Amino acid sequence: MTEYGENPKLSYNEYLKVPELIILQETLSEPTSHDELLFIIIHQTYELWFKQVLHEVDASIQWMNEGRKFRTNHSLKAVNAIEKIMVSQIHVLESMAQIGFLEFRDKLNPASGFQSMQFRELEFVSGAKDQKILDFFEFDEFAHERLTKRFNSPSLPDTFWDLLKREGFEVSDKDGKIKTIVEILTHPEDHHELFIMQDLLIEHDENIALWRYHHVLMVERMLGMKRGTGGSAGAGYLRTTLSKKFFPEFWEARTYLEVVK
Ligand code: HEM
């Protein structure tokens, strides 16, 4: 036995695989453009956050299925905390000089965030499933397999509505869902854990919408109306995605909310 107990002596760098981690940033430009390292690191950081968010969303789905509302809310809190970092992290990219980006941008063709498997997983698991996007990944076996699984599995909204059904609410159609949310919003103390749950879920919806908006503004600030490396119309295309919502009934319910005398 040592001062470390039964465990073998472990170092920070070994545990976190820091030597392996810091050689994963392979620049393409020659001579290397100064800003390309930042560009790679910010994308890799996003992919790590996506991984953690998916981990928490998957856990939330499991807790909901088990009827564990407190535990679900705890994971959803983590989802929202990370997503707020994801929204503000875009500011780091805005520090990149436009001309510096153009130095290496051509090398990226046709790679694009459009192909981010984990972002699409997050959309699918949050309820925004799109067959065209799934088909787009047909030539990427690894991504296609993961996305197909997400596409065919119950989403976060599906699981939430199932939970409410088990709790005795009538949620068989859109009207029933809106009425249920109005009831929860009208009497928060009678449904306190479900009130917090719907609040955390609408916050997740809002966070991703904020990310979309911040991303398109950053893209326009960087590129104006140039086409994307993925082949889309660029900012013009991204603006068409801004109205995507995971929980449309939650938003609509607010319209019908009134003080009960
Ligand atoms: C200088 C930095 C960036 C520029 C100029 C940029 C530009 C674009 C453009 C033009 C598109 C539209 C698709 C295309 O034609 O390529 C796009 C999509 C996308 N980008 Fe970025 N992007 C940048 C950084 C990032 C970062 C850091 C992420 C984080 C993961 C990201 C994630 C995405 C995602 C997920 C999409 C798909 C959005 C959708 O289809 O709803 N981008 N980007």
PDB file of N, CA, C and O in Angstrom, residues 103-156:
ATOM      1  N   GLU A 103      -7.151  32.418 -45.824  1.00  0.00           N
ATOM      2  CA  GLU A 103      -5.847  31.832 -46.187  1.00  0.00           C
ATOM      3  C   GLU A 103      -5.898  30.309 -46.300  1.00  0.00           C
ATOM      4  O   GLU A 103      -5.164  29.709 -47.067  1.00  0.00           O
ATOM      5  N   PHE A 104      -6.765  29.685 -45.462  1.00  0.00           N
ATOM      6  CA  PHE A 104      -6.773  28.205 -45.503  1.00  0.00           C
ATOM      7  C   PHE A 104      -8.152  27.626 -45.840  1.00  0.00           C
ATOM      8  O   PHE A 104      -8.314  26.424 -45.940  1.00  0.00           O
ATOM      9  N   ARG A 105      -9.155  28.499 -46.040  1.00  0.00           N
ATOM     10  CA  ARG A 105     -10.536  28.011 -46.225  1.00  0.00           C
ATOM     11  C   ARG A 105     -10.672  27.053 -47.413  1.00  0.00           C
ATOM     12  O   ARG A 105     -11.370  26.045 -47.327  1.00  0.00           O
ATOM     13  N   ASP A 106      -9.977  27.356 -48.524  1.00  0.00           N
ATOM     14  CA  ASP A 106     -10.107  26.520 -49.728  1.00  0.00           C
ATOM     15  C   ASP A 106      -9.689  25.074 -49.486  1.00  0.00           C
ATOM     16  O   ASP A 106     -10.198  24.152 -50.118  1.00  0.00           O
ATOM     17  N   LYS A 107      -8.770  24.893 -48.549  1.00  0.00           N
ATOM     18  CA  LYS A 107      -8.277  23.538 -48.240  1.00  0.00           C
ATOM     19  C   LYS A 107      -9.381  22.666 -47.638  1.00  0.00           C
ATOM     20  O   LYS A 107      -9.257  21.444 -47.592  1.00  0.00           O
ATOM     21  N   LEU A 108     -10.439  23.309 -47.109  1.00  0.00           N
ATOM     22  CA  LEU A 108     -11.469  22.554 -46.379  1.00  0.00           C
ATOM     23  C   LEU A 108     -12.510  21.922 -47.303  1.00  0.00           C
ATOM     24  O   LEU A 108     -13.212  20.999 -46.921  1.00  0.00           O
ATOM     25  N   ASN A 109     -12.627  22.441 -48.522  1.00  0.00           N
ATOM     26  CA  ASN A 109     -13.642  21.947 -49.464  1.00  0.00           C
ATOM     27  C   ASN A 109     -13.618  20.436 -49.626  1.00  0.00           C
ATOM     28  O   ASN A 109     -12.539  19.889 -49.830  1.00  0.00           O
ATOM     29  N   PRO A 110     -14.712  19.696 -49.618  1.00  0.00           N
ATOM     30  CA  PRO A 110     -16.076  20.111 -49.287  1.00  0.00           C
ATOM     31  C   PRO A 110     -16.456  19.796 -47.841  1.00  0.00           C
ATOM     32  O   PRO A 110     -17.624  19.559 -47.572  1.00  0.00           O
ATOM     33  N   ALA A 111     -15.470  19.774 -46.916  1.00  0.00           N
ATOM     34  CA  ALA A 111     -15.820  19.497 -45.514  1.00  0.00           C
ATOM     35  C   ALA A 111     -16.598  20.693 -44.956  1.00  0.00           C
ATOM     36  O   ALA A 111     -16.357  21.831 -45.334  1.00  0.00           O
ATOM     37  N   SER A 112     -17.530  20.396 -44.050  1.00  0.00           N
ATOM     38  CA  SER A 112     -18.368  21.453 -43.487  1.00  0.00           C
ATOM     39  C   SER A 112     -19.023  20.951 -42.214  1.00  0.00           C
ATOM     40  O   SER A 112     -19.238  19.743 -42.051  1.00  0.00           O
ATOM     41  N   GLY A 113     -19.358  21.893 -41.329  1.00  0.00           N
ATOM     42  CA  GLY A 113     -20.098  21.549 -40.109  1.00  0.00           C
ATOM     43  C   GLY A 113     -21.407  20.847 -40.435  1.00  0.00           C
ATOM     44  O   GLY A 113     -21.981  20.152 -39.596  1.00  0.00           O
ATOM     45  N   PHE A 114     -21.882  21.027 -41.660  1.00  0.00           N
ATOM     46  CA  PHE A 114     -23.092  20.346 -42.120  1.00  0.00           C
ATOM     47  C   PHE A 114     -22.958  18.837 -41.918  1.00  0.00           C
ATOM     48  O   PHE A 114     -23.943  18.136 -41.716  1.00  0.00           O
ATOM     49  N   GLN A 115     -21.713  18.355 -41.967  1.00  0.00           N
ATOM     50  CA  GLN A 115     -21.465  16.905 -41.843  1.00  0.00           C
ATOM     51  C   GLN A 115     -21.207  16.474 -40.403  1.00  0.00           C
ATOM     52  O   GLN A 115     -20.797  15.331 -40.171  1.00  0.00           O
ATOM     53  N   SER A 116     -21.419  17.365 -39.431  1.00  0.00           N
ATOM     54  CA  SER A 116     -21.154  16.977 -38.042  1.00  0.00           C
ATOM     55  C   SER A 116     -22.169  15.920 -37.595  1.00  0.00           C
ATOM     56  O   SER A 116     -23.333  16.222 -37.341  1.00  0.00           O
ATOM     57  N   MET A 117     -21.677  14.692 -37.494  1.00  0.00           N
ATOM     58  CA  MET A 117     -22.537  13.565 -37.109  1.00  0.00           C
ATOM     59  C   MET A 117     -23.194  13.803 -35.750  1.00  0.00           C
ATOM     60  O   MET A 117     -24.387  13.579 -35.573  1.00  0.00           O
ATOM     61  N   GLN A 118     -22.399  14.298 -34.801  1.00  0.00           N
ATOM     62  CA  GLN A 118     -22.930  14.432 -33.444  1.00  0.00           C
ATOM     63  C   GLN A 118     -23.951  15.568 -33.345  1.00  0.00           C
ATOM     64  O   GLN A 118     -24.901  15.472 -32.568  1.00  0.00           O
ATOM     65  N   PHE A 119     -23.773  16.645 -34.134  1.00  0.00           N
ATOM     66  CA  PHE A 119     -24.787  17.700 -34.134  1.00  0.00           C
ATOM     67  C   PHE A 119     -26.104  17.135 -34.660  1.00  0.00           C
ATOM     68  O   PHE A 119     -27.176  17.388 -34.120  1.00  0.00           O
ATOM     69  N   ARG A 120     -26.015  16.321 -35.718  1.00  0.00           N
ATOM     70  CA  ARG A 120     -27.242  15.696 -36.272  1.00  0.00           C
ATOM     71  C   ARG A 120     -27.841  14.713 -35.270  1.00  0.00           C
ATOM     72  O   ARG A 120     -29.056  14.603 -35.154  1.00  0.00           O
ATOM     73  N   GLU A 121     -26.979  14.025 -34.515  1.00  0.00           N
ATOM     74  CA  GLU A 121     -27.503  13.113 -33.479  1.00  0.00           C
ATOM     75  C   GLU A 121     -28.288  13.906 -32.443  1.00  0.00           C
ATOM     76  O   GLU A 121     -29.359  13.490 -31.999  1.00  0.00           O
ATOM     77  N   LEU A 122     -27.742  15.080 -32.098  1.00  0.00           N
ATOM     78  CA  LEU A 122     -28.413  15.912 -31.102  1.00  0.00           C
ATOM     79  C   LEU A 122     -29.766  16.401 -31.637  1.00  0.00           C
ATOM     80  O   LEU A 122     -30.764  16.413 -30.913  1.00  0.00           O
ATOM     81  N   GLU A 123     -29.788  16.785 -32.925  1.00  0.00           N
ATOM     82  CA  GLU A 123     -31.070  17.185 -33.522  1.00  0.00           C
ATOM     83  C   GLU A 123     -32.055  16.018 -33.514  1.00  0.00           C
ATOM     84  O   GLU A 123     -33.207  16.179 -33.109  1.00  0.00           O
ATOM     85  N   PHE A 124     -31.591  14.853 -33.958  1.00  0.00           N
ATOM     86  CA  PHE A 124     -32.505  13.697 -34.060  1.00  0.00           C
ATOM     87  C   PHE A 124     -33.044  13.308 -32.682  1.00  0.00           C
ATOM     88  O   PHE A 124     -34.233  13.096 -32.506  1.00  0.00           O
ATOM     89  N   VAL A 125     -32.152  13.217 -31.690  1.00  0.00           N
ATOM     90  CA  VAL A 125     -32.593  12.768 -30.368  1.00  0.00           C
ATOM     91  C   VAL A 125     -33.502  13.826 -29.728  1.00  0.00           C
ATOM     92  O   VAL A 125     -34.344  13.508 -28.880  1.00  0.00           O
ATOM     93  N   SER A 126     -33.364  15.078 -30.183  1.00  0.00           N
ATOM     94  CA  SER A 126     -34.223  16.144 -29.642  1.00  0.00           C
ATOM     95  C   SER A 126     -35.548  16.243 -30.401  1.00  0.00           C
ATOM     96  O   SER A 126     -36.377  17.104 -30.104  1.00  0.00           O
ATOM     97  N   GLY A 127     -35.711  15.395 -31.423  1.00  0.00           N
ATOM     98  CA  GLY A 127     -37.000  15.330 -32.109  1.00  0.00           C
ATOM     99  C   GLY A 127     -36.991  15.890 -33.516  1.00  0.00           C
ATOM    100  O   GLY A 127     -37.952  15.717 -34.257  1.00  0.00           O
ATOM    101  N   ALA A 128     -35.900  16.569 -33.933  1.00  0.00           N
ATOM    102  CA  ALA A 128     -35.855  17.126 -35.297  1.00  0.00           C
ATOM    103  C   ALA A 128     -35.210  16.091 -36.221  1.00  0.00           C
ATOM    104  O   ALA A 128     -34.036  16.194 -36.574  1.00  0.00           O
ATOM    105  N   LYS A 129     -36.012  15.077 -36.579  1.00  0.00           N
ATOM    106  CA  LYS A 129     -35.506  14.012 -37.453  1.00  0.00           C
ATOM    107  C   LYS A 129     -35.798  14.387 -38.894  1.00  0.00           C
ATOM    108  O   LYS A 129     -36.886  14.879 -39.185  1.00  0.00           O
ATOM    109  N   ASP A 130     -34.836  14.149 -39.781  1.00  0.00           N
ATOM    110  CA  ASP A 130     -35.009  14.552 -41.174  1.00  0.00           C
ATOM    111  C   ASP A 130     -34.414  13.454 -42.058  1.00  0.00           C
ATOM    112  O   ASP A 130     -33.191  13.226 -42.021  1.00  0.00           O
ATOM    113  N   GLN A 131     -35.286  12.801 -42.824  1.00  0.00           N
ATOM    114  CA  GLN A 131     -34.843  11.692 -43.676  1.00  0.00           C
ATOM    115  C   GLN A 131     -33.764  12.147 -44.668  1.00  0.00           C
ATOM    116  O   GLN A 131     -32.791  11.413 -44.922  1.00  0.00           O
ATOM    117  N   LYS A 132     -33.900  13.379 -45.179  1.00  0.00           N
ATOM    118  CA  LYS A 132     -32.923  13.863 -46.180  1.00  0.00           C
ATOM    119  C   LYS A 132     -31.531  13.960 -45.543  1.00  0.00           C
ATOM    120  O   LYS A 132     -30.523  13.645 -46.166  1.00  0.00           O
ATOM    121  N   ILE A 133     -31.509  14.409 -44.298  1.00  0.00           N
ATOM    122  CA  ILE A 133     -30.210  14.516 -43.613  1.00  0.00           C
ATOM    123  C   ILE A 133     -29.645  13.125 -43.343  1.00  0.00           C
ATOM    124  O   ILE A 133     -28.458  12.874 -43.541  1.00  0.00           O
ATOM    125  N   LEU A 134     -30.507  12.195 -42.954  1.00  0.00           N
ATOM    126  CA  LEU A 134     -30.043  10.823 -42.733  1.00  0.00           C
ATOM    127  C   LEU A 134     -29.438  10.265 -44.028  1.00  0.00           C
ATOM    128  O   LEU A 134     -28.336   9.707 -44.027  1.00  0.00           O
ATOM    129  N   ASP A 135     -30.147  10.460 -45.155  1.00  0.00           N
ATOM    130  CA  ASP A 135     -29.665   9.943 -46.445  1.00  0.00           C
ATOM    131  C   ASP A 135     -28.327  10.566 -46.841  1.00  0.00           C
ATOM    132  O   ASP A 135     -27.492   9.926 -47.476  1.00  0.00           O
ATOM    133  N   PHE A 136     -28.154  11.827 -46.450  1.00  0.00           N
ATOM    134  CA  PHE A 136     -26.922  12.544 -46.773  1.00  0.00           C
ATOM    135  C   PHE A 136     -25.687  11.814 -46.226  1.00  0.00           C
ATOM    136  O   PHE A 136     -24.598  11.907 -46.771  1.00  0.00           O
ATOM    137  N   PHE A 137     -25.878  11.043 -45.127  1.00  0.00           N
ATOM    138  CA  PHE A 137     -24.750  10.353 -44.482  1.00  0.00           C
ATOM    139  C   PHE A 137     -24.552   8.922 -44.998  1.00  0.00           C
ATOM    140  O   PHE A 137     -23.755   8.175 -44.445  1.00  0.00           O
ATOM    141  N   GLU A 138     -25.285   8.581 -46.088  1.00  0.00           N
ATOM    142  CA  GLU A 138     -25.237   7.201 -46.592  1.00  0.00           C
ATOM    143  C   GLU A 138     -23.817   6.710 -46.879  1.00  0.00           C
ATOM    144  O   GLU A 138     -23.514   5.529 -46.727  1.00  0.00           O
ATOM    145  N   PHE A 139     -22.958   7.638 -47.294  1.00  0.00           N
ATOM    146  CA  PHE A 139     -21.603   7.225 -47.698  1.00  0.00           C
ATOM    147  C   PHE A 139     -20.605   7.248 -46.535  1.00  0.00           C
ATOM    148  O   PHE A 139     -19.419   7.020 -46.722  1.00  0.00           O
ATOM    149  N   ASP A 140     -21.112   7.512 -45.338  1.00  0.00           N
ATOM    150  CA  ASP A 140     -20.258   7.510 -44.147  1.00  0.00           C
ATOM    151  C   ASP A 140     -20.842   6.443 -43.202  1.00  0.00           C
ATOM    152  O   ASP A 140     -21.751   6.711 -42.415  1.00  0.00           O
ATOM    153  N   GLU A 141     -20.296   5.234 -43.328  1.00  0.00           N
ATOM    154  CA  GLU A 141     -20.896   4.073 -42.654  1.00  0.00           C
ATOM    155  C   GLU A 141     -21.038   4.273 -41.138  1.00  0.00           C
ATOM    156  O   GLU A 141     -22.078   4.004 -40.550  1.00  0.00           O
ATOM    157  N   PHE A 142     -19.965   4.796 -40.539  1.00  0.00           N
ATOM    158  CA  PHE A 142     -19.944   4.972 -39.078  1.00  0.00           C
ATOM    159  C   PHE A 142     -21.056   5.925 -38.634  1.00  0.00           C
ATOM    160  O   PHE A 142     -21.856   5.613 -37.745  1.00  0.00           O
ATOM    161  N   ALA A 143     -21.115   7.086 -39.323  1.00  0.00           N
ATOM    162  CA  ALA A 143     -22.111   8.100 -38.958  1.00  0.00           C
ATOM    163  C   ALA A 143     -23.522   7.606 -39.283  1.00  0.00           C
ATOM    164  O   ALA A 143     -24.465   7.790 -38.501  1.00  0.00           O
ATOM    165  N   HIS A 144     -23.663   6.945 -40.434  1.00  0.00           N
ATOM    166  CA  HIS A 144     -24.988   6.510 -40.880  1.00  0.00           C
ATOM    167  C   HIS A 144     -25.591   5.512 -39.884  1.00  0.00           C
ATOM    168  O   HIS A 144     -26.776   5.576 -39.554  1.00  0.00           O
ATOM    169  N   GLU A 145     -24.733   4.626 -39.390  1.00  0.00           N
ATOM    170  CA  GLU A 145     -25.210   3.618 -38.435  1.00  0.00           C
ATOM    171  C   GLU A 145     -25.718   4.293 -37.149  1.00  0.00           C
ATOM    172  O   GLU A 145     -26.798   3.983 -36.643  1.00  0.00           O
ATOM    173  N   ARG A 146     -24.941   5.250 -36.648  1.00  0.00           N
ATOM    174  CA  ARG A 146     -25.343   5.934 -35.406  1.00  0.00           C
ATOM    175  C   ARG A 146     -26.612   6.747 -35.616  1.00  0.00           C
ATOM    176  O   ARG A 146     -27.512   6.754 -34.784  1.00  0.00           O
ATOM    177  N   LEU A 147     -26.667   7.427 -36.783  1.00  0.00           N
ATOM    178  CA  LEU A 147     -27.830   8.282 -37.034  1.00  0.00           C
ATOM    179  C   LEU A 147     -29.091   7.461 -37.276  1.00  0.00           C
ATOM    180  O   LEU A 147     -30.188   7.857 -36.870  1.00  0.00           O
ATOM    181  N   THR A 148     -28.934   6.304 -37.932  1.00  0.00           N
ATOM    182  CA  THR A 148     -30.097   5.447 -38.183  1.00  0.00           C
ATOM    183  C   THR A 148     -30.679   4.984 -36.845  1.00  0.00           C
ATOM    184  O   THR A 148     -31.899   4.973 -36.649  1.00  0.00           O
ATOM    185  N   LYS A 149     -29.787   4.645 -35.922  1.00  0.00           N
ATOM    186  CA  LYS A 149     -30.222   4.209 -34.591  1.00  0.00           C
ATOM    187  C   LYS A 149     -31.005   5.339 -33.902  1.00  0.00           C
ATOM    188  O   LYS A 149     -32.080   5.116 -33.348  1.00  0.00           O
ATOM    189  N   ARG A 150     -30.474   6.535 -33.985  1.00  0.00           N
ATOM    190  CA  ARG A 150     -31.168   7.689 -33.381  1.00  0.00           C
ATOM    191  C   ARG A 150     -32.517   7.929 -34.065  1.00  0.00           C
ATOM    192  O   ARG A 150     -33.507   8.253 -33.429  1.00  0.00           O
ATOM    193  N   PHE A 151     -32.490   7.803 -35.408  1.00  0.00           N
ATOM    194  CA  PHE A 151     -33.697   8.076 -36.203  1.00  0.00           C
ATOM    195  C   PHE A 151     -34.832   7.136 -35.796  1.00  0.00           C
ATOM    196  O   PHE A 151     -35.990   7.531 -35.723  1.00  0.00           O
ATOM    197  N   ASN A 152     -34.471   5.872 -35.503  1.00  0.00           N
ATOM    198  CA  ASN A 152     -35.494   4.866 -35.202  1.00  0.00           C
ATOM    199  C   ASN A 152     -35.807   4.728 -33.713  1.00  0.00           C
ATOM    200  O   ASN A 152     -36.628   3.904 -33.336  1.00  0.00           O
ATOM    201  N   SER A 153     -35.131   5.500 -32.874  1.00  0.00           N
ATOM    202  CA  SER A 153     -35.368   5.390 -31.422  1.00  0.00           C
ATOM    203  C   SER A 153     -36.267   6.535 -30.955  1.00  0.00           C
ATOM    204  O   SER A 153     -36.272   7.608 -31.557  1.00  0.00           O
ATOM    205  N   PRO A 154     -36.990   6.312 -29.839  1.00  0.00           N
ATOM    206  CA  PRO A 154     -37.826   7.399 -29.311  1.00  0.00           C
ATOM    207  C   PRO A 154     -36.960   8.607 -28.955  1.00  0.00           C
ATOM    208  O   PRO A 154     -35.872   8.466 -28.407  1.00  0.00           O
ATOM    209  N   SER A 155     -37.453   9.792 -29.316  1.00  0.00           N
ATOM    210  CA  SER A 155     -36.705  11.030 -29.062  1.00  0.00           C
ATOM    211  C   SER A 155     -37.015  11.542 -27.652  1.00  0.00           C
ATOM    212  O   SER A 155     -37.878  10.993 -26.945  1.00  0.00           O
ATOM    213  N   LEU A 156     -36.353  12.632 -27.306  1.00  0.00           N
ATOM    214  CA  LEU A 156     -36.612  13.284 -26.014  1.00  0.00           C
ATOM    215  C   LEU A 156     -38.094  13.710 -25.901  1.00  0.00           C
ATOM    216  O   LEU A 156     -38.742  13.393 -24.888  1.00  0.00           O
TER     217      LEU A 156
END
